[in-house]
Coordinates of C-alpha atoms in Angstrom, one line a residue:
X397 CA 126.1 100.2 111.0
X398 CA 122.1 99.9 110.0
X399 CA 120.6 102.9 110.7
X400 CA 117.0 103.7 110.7
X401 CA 115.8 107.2 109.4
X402 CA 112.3 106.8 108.6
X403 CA 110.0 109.7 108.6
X404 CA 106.2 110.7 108.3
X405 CA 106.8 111.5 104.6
X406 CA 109.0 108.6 103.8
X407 CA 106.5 106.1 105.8
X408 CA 103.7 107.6 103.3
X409 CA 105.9 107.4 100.3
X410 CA 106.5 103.7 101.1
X411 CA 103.2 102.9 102.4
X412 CA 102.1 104.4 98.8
X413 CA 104.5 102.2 96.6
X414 CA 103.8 98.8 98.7
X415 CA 100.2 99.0 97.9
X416 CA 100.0 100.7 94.2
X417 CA 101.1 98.3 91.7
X418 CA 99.0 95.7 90.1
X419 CA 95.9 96.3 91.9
X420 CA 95.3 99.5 90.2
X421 CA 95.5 98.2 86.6
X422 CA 92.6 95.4 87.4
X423 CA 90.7 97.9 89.1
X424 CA 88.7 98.8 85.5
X425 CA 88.1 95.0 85.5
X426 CA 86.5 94.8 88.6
X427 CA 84.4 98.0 87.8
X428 CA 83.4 95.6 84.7
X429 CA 82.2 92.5 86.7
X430 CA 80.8 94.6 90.2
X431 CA 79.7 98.4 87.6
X432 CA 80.7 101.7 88.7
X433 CA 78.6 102.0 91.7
X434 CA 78.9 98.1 92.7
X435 CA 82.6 98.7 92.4
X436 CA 82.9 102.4 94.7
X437 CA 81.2 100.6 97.4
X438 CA 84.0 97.3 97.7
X439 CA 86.8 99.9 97.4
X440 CA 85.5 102.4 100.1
X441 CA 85.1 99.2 102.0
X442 CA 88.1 97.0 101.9
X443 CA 90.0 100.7 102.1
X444 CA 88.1 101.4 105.6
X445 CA 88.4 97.4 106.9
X446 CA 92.4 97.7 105.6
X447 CA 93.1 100.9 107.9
X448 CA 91.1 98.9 110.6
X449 CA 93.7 96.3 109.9
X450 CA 96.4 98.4 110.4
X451 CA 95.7 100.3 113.3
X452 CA 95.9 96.6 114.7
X453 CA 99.0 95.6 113.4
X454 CA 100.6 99.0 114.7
X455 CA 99.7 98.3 118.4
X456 CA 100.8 95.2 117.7
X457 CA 103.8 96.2 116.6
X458 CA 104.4 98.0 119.5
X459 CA 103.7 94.8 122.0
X460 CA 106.1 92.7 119.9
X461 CA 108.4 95.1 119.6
X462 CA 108.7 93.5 116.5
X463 CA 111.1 94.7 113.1
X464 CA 108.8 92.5 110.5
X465 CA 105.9 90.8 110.0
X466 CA 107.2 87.7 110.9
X467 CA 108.5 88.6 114.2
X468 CA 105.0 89.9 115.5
X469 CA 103.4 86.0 114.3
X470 CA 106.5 84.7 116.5
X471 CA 105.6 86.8 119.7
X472 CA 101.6 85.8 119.3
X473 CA 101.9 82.6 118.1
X474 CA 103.5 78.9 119.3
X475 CA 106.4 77.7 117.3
X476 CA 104.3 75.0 114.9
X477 CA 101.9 78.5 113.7
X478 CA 104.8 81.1 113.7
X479 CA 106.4 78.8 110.8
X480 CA 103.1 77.6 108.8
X481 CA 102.6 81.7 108.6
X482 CA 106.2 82.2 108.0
X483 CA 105.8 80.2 104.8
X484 CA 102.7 81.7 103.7
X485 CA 103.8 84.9 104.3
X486 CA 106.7 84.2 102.2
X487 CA 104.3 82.2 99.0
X488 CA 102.4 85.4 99.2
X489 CA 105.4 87.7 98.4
X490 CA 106.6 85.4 96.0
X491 CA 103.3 85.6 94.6
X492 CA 103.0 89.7 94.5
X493 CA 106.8 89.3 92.7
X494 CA 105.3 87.4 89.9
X495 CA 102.4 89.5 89.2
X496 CA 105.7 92.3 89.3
X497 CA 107.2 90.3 86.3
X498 CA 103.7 89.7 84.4
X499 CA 102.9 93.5 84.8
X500 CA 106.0 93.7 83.1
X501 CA 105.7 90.8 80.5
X502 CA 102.2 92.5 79.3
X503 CA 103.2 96.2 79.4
X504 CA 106.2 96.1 77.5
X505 CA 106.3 92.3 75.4
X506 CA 104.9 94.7 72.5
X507 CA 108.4 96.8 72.3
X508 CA 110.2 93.3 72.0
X509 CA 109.2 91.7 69.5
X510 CA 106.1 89.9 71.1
X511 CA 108.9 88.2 73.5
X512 CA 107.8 87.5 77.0
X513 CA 111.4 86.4 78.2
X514 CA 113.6 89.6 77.4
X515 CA 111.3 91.8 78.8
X516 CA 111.5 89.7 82.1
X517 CA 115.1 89.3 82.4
X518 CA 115.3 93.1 82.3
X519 CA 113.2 93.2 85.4
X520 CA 115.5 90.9 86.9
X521 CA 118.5 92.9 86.3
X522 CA 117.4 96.0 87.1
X523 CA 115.6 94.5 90.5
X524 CA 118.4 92.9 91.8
X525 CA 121.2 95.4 93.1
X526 CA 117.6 96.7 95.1
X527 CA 116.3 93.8 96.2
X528 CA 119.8 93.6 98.1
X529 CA 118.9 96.3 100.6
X530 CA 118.7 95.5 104.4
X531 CA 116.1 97.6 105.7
X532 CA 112.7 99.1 103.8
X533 CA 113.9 103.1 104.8
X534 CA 116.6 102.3 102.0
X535 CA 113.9 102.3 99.4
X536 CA 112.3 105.6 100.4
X537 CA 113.7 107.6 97.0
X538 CA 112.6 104.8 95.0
X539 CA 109.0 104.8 96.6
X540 CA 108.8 108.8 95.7
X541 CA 110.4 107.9 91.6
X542 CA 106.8 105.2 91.7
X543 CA 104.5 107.4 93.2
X544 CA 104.8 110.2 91.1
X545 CA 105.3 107.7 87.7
X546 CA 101.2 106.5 89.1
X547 CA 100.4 109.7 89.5
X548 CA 101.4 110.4 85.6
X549 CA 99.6 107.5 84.4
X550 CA 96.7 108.1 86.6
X551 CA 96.6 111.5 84.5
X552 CA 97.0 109.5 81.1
X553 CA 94.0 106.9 81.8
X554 CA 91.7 110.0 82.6
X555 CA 92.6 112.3 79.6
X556 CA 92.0 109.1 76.8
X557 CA 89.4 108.2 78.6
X558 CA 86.3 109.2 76.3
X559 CA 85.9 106.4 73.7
X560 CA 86.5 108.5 70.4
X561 CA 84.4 105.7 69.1
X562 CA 81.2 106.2 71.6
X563 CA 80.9 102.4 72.0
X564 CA 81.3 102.1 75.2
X565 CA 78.5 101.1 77.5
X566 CA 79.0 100.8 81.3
X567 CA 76.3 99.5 84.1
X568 CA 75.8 100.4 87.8
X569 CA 76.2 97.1 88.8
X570 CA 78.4 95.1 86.8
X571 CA 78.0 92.5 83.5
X572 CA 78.7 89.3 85.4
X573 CA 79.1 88.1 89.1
X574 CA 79.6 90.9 92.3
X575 CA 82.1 88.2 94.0
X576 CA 84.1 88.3 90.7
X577 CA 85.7 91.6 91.6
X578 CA 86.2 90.7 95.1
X579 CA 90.1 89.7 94.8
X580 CA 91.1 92.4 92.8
X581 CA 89.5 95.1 94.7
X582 CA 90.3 93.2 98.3
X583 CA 94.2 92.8 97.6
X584 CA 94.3 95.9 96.1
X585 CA 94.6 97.7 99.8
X586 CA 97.6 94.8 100.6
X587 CA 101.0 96.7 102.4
X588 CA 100.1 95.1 105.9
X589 CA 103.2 93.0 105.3
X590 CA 105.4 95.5 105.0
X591 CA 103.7 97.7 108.0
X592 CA 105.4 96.7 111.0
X593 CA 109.2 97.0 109.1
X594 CA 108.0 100.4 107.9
X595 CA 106.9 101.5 111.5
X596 CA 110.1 99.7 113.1
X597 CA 112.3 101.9 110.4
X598 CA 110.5 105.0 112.1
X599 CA 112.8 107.9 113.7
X600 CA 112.9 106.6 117.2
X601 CA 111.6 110.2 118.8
X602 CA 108.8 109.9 116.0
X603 CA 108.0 105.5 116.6
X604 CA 104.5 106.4 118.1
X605 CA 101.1 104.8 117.1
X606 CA 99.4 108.5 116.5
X607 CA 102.0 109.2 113.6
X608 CA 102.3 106.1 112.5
X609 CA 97.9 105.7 112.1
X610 CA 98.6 109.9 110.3
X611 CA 101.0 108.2 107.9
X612 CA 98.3 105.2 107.3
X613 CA 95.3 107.4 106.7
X614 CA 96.8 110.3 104.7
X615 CA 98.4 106.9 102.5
X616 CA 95.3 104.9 102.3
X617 CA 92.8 108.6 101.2
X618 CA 95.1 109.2 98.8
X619 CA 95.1 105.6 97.3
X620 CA 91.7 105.1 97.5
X621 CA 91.0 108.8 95.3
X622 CA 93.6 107.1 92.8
X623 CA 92.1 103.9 92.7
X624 CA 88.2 105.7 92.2
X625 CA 89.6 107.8 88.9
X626 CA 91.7 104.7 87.1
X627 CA 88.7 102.4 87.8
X628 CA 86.2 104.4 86.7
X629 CA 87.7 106.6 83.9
X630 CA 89.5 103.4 82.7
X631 CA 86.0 101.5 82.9
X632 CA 84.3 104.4 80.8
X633 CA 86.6 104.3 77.9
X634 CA 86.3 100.4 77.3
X635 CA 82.9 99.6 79.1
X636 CA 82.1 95.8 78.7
X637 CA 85.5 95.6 76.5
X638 CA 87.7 96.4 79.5
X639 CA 90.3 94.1 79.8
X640 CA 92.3 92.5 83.1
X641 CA 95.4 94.9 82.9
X642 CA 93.5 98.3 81.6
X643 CA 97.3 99.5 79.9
X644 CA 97.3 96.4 77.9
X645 CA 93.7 97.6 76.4
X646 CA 94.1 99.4 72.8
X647 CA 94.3 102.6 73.3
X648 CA 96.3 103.7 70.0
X649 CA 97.7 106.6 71.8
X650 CA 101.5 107.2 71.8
X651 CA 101.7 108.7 75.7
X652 CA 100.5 105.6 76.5
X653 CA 103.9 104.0 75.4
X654 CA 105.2 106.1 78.0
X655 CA 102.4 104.9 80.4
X656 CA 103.3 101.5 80.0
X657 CA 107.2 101.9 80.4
X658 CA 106.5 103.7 83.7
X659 CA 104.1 100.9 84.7
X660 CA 106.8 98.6 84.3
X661 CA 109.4 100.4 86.1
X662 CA 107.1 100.9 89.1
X663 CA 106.2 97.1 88.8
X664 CA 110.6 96.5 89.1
X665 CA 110.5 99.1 91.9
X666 CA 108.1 97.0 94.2
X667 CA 110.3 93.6 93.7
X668 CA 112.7 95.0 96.4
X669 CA 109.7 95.3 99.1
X670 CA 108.1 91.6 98.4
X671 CA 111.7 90.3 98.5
X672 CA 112.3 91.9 101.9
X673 CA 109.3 89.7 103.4
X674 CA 110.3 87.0 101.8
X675 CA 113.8 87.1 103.7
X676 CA 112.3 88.2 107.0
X677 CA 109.8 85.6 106.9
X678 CA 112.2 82.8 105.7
X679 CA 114.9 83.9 108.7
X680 CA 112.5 83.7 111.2
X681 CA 111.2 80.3 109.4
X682 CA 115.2 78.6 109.4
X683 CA 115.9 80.0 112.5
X684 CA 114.8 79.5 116.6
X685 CA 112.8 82.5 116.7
X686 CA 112.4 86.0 114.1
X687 CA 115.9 87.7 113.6
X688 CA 115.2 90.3 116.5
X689 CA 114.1 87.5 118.3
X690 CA 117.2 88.6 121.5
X691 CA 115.9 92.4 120.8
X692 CA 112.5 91.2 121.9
X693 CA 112.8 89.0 124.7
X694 CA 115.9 90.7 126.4
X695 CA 115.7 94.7 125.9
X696 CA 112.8 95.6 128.0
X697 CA 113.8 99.6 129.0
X698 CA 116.6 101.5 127.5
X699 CA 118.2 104.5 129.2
X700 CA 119.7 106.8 126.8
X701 CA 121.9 109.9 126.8
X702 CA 121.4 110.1 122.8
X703 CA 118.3 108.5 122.0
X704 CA 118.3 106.8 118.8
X705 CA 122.3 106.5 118.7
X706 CA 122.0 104.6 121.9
X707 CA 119.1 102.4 120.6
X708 CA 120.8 101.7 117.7
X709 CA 124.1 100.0 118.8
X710 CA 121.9 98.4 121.0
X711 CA 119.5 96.6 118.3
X712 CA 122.9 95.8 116.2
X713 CA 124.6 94.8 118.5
X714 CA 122.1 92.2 119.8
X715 CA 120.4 91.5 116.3
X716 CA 121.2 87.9 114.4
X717 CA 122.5 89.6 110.8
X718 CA 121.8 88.0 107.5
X719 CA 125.0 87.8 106.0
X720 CA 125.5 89.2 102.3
X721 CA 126.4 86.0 101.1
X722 CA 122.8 84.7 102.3
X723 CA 120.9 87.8 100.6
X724 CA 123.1 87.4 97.5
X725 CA 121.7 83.6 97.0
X726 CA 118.2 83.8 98.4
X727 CA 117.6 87.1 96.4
X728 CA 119.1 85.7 92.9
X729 CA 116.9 82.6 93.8
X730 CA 113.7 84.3 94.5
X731 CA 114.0 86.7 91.5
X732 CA 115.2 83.9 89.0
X733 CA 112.3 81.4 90.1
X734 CA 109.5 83.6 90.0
X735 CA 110.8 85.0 86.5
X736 CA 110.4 81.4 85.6
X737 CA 106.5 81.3 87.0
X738 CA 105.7 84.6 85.3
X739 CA 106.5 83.8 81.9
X740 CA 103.3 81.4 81.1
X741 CA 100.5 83.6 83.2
X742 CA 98.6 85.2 80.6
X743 CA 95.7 87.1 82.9
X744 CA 96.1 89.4 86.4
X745 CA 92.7 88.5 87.3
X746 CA 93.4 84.9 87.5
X747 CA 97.1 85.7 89.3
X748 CA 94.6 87.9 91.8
X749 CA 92.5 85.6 93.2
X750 CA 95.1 82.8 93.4
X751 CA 97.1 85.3 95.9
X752 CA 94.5 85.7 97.7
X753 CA 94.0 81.9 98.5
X754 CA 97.5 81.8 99.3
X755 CA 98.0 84.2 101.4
X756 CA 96.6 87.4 101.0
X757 CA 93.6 87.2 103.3
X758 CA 95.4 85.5 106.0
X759 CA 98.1 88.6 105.8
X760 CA 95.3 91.1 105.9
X761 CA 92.2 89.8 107.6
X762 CA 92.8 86.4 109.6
X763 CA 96.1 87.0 111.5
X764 CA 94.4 90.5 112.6
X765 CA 92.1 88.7 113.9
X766 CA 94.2 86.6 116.1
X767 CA 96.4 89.5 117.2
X768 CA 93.4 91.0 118.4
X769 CA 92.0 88.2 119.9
X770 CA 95.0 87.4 121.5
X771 CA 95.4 90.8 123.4
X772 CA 93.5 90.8 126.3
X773 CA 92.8 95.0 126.9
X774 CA 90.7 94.7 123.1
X775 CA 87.4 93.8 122.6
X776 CA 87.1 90.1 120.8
X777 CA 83.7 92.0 118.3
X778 CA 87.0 93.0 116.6
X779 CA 88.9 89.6 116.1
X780 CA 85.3 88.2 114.5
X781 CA 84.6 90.6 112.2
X782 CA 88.0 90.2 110.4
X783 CA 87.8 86.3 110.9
X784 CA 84.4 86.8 109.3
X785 CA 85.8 89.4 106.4
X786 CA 89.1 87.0 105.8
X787 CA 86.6 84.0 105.3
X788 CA 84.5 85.7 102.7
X789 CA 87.6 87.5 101.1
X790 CA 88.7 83.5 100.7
X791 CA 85.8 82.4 99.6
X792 CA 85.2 84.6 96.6
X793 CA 88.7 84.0 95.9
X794 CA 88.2 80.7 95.5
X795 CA 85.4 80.8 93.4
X796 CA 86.9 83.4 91.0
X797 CA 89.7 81.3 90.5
X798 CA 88.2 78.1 90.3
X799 CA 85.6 80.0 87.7
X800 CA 82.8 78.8 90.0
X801 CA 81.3 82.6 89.1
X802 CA 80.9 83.9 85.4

């Protein structure tokens, strides 16, 4: 039986690994293009508009009484909607995965000979018998192995980060365009998909909004204070040389071979997540409604002797299961495929702001806006200013990857 055993500390731990990843490592770009002070002020924004977002999808969680994503777009939205979001939920994860495999392709091509495709296979071995898992509690210990793997390299970047050289020059407000660092530093701040599941996976005597908003803003400080010190340190020791990926810069150190093994491991370790939204959003895309689509429209109270035991054998017994045979095939296919699109993407910057169009600011700031809109108890000043944040977030998306900016 599927249990759920999530907690306030493995929420954080999770909420920490679905977000850090290869936002972090184009954060010293964006520093580059926006400057050090340009730069703070997008982060501490799209940080304070993504914990807005959140508090939204939470109570919306809680209306849908949804397990995923996907099954919160199926209570808010008519059938023809539920499954154009289904999909791009789904091209986003796929998406995220192959910026996983090019994280890996740069970080550790240089142990292999210069090969792209061995170091990439790896990945694919080592991701699958995770990407397997049911339910995104069973990647808690993983979650903790990644966070405290950033929290090394975080270290590494800030103690190499004087320029033994001293030619280094950084500016306040950036060398090129402000919009330029727009899609790195907006889908930076991106575990909204995986929210509701984590939040759903909750303890059911701890499932409340209050702890659920605790685990989102003790998450989110802490990300924010890690992406502050690898932007800016990383930014000081290259200046105008910075590259996209700041552990493929040359910083003829040997910790930093460590670094960038342990960069690549937590890029395998946040496969697992993307692939779970990707199954979630393509069951409730092949299917009549989202896989807890009977949970949602039939169990209205539940009277229980034993709490979460009784809730439990409840929700399996009245869930529509994926059968192993199903997550076997559509996780050797999603893994193998994106493998395929990873080996000829030679930038992160470029991969960034093509996300974004695709799906990232519909994930984060449009659908928000509709959730809110949609419930009638919340003002609509809410549902307008994400409409108005996701459109701009597209925009400069657009133009960075159409090289409309410099």
């Amino acid at each position: 039986m599927t249990t759920t055993a999530g907690t306030l500390k493995s929420s954080i731990f999770i909420l920490l690994q679905s977000t850090l990843g290869t936002g972090i490592l184009t954060l010293p770009f964006a520093f580059r293009s926006a400057g050090a002070f340009g730069g703070i002020v997008l982060l501490t924004c799209y940080c304070l508009a993504s914990v807005g977002a959140h508090y939204i999808l939470i109570a919306a969680t809680d209306a849908a009484k949804a397990q995923s994503y996907s099954d919160i777009i199926n209570y808010y939205m008519d059938k023809k909607w539920k499954n154009i979001f289904s999909i791009i939920i789904a091209a986003y994860s796929f998406v995220s995965i192959i910026s996983s495999f090019v994280i890996v392709k740069h970080t550790l091509s240089i142990y292999a000979s210069h090969s792209s495709f061995i170091p990439i296979l790896g990945a694919v071995v080592v991701s699958f018998p995770l990407s397997i898992m049911r339910r995104m509690t069973h990647l808690k210990y993983g979650a903790f192995v990644s966070f405290t793997i950033w929290i090394c390299i975080v270290c590494m970047i800030i103690f190499y980060s004087k320029d033994p050289n001293g030619e280094a020059t950084m500016t306040m407000w950036g060398e090129s365009s402000f919009i330029r660092a727009i899609p790195q530093i907006s889908l930076s701040f991106h575990a909204h998909i995986q929210l509701p599941s984590i939040y759903a996976d909750l303890k059911f005597s701890n499932r409340t909004p209050a702890l659920m908003m605790r685990a989102v803003m003790i998450a989110y400080s802490i990300i924010w204070l890690l992406y502050v010190l690898v932007a800016s340190f990383g930014y000081s020791r290259f200046g105008t040389r910075t590259c996209s990926n700041i552990m493929a810069c040359p910083y003829n150190h040997q910790f930093i071979v460590l670094g960038r093994t342990g960069v690549a491991f937590t890029a395998i370790l946040s496969i697992p997540i993307y692939n779970l939204s990707i199954r979630d959003a393509m069951w409730s895309f092949m299917t009549k409604g989202s896989r807890n689509e009977l949970l949602v429209s039939k169990v209205v109270v539940v009277v229980m002797k034993n709490e979460e035991e009784v809730e439990l054998k409840k929700l399996n017994h009245q869930r529509q299961e994926i059968t192993m045979k199903k997550i076997y095939m559509s996780t050797a296919a999603v893994l193998f495929s994106a493998a395929m699109f990873a080996l000829p993407v030679k930038e992160l910057s470029t991969l960034s702001a093509l996300t974004g169009m695709i799906g990232g600011v519909a994930v984060m700031y449009i659908l928000p806006s509709i959730f809110v809109w949609k419930t009638k108890t919340e003002s609509n000043v809410g549902a307008v200013v994400y409409f108005g944040v996701g459109i701009l977030t597209f925009v400069a998306c657009g133009c960075s990857f159409l090289g409309v900016v410099g």
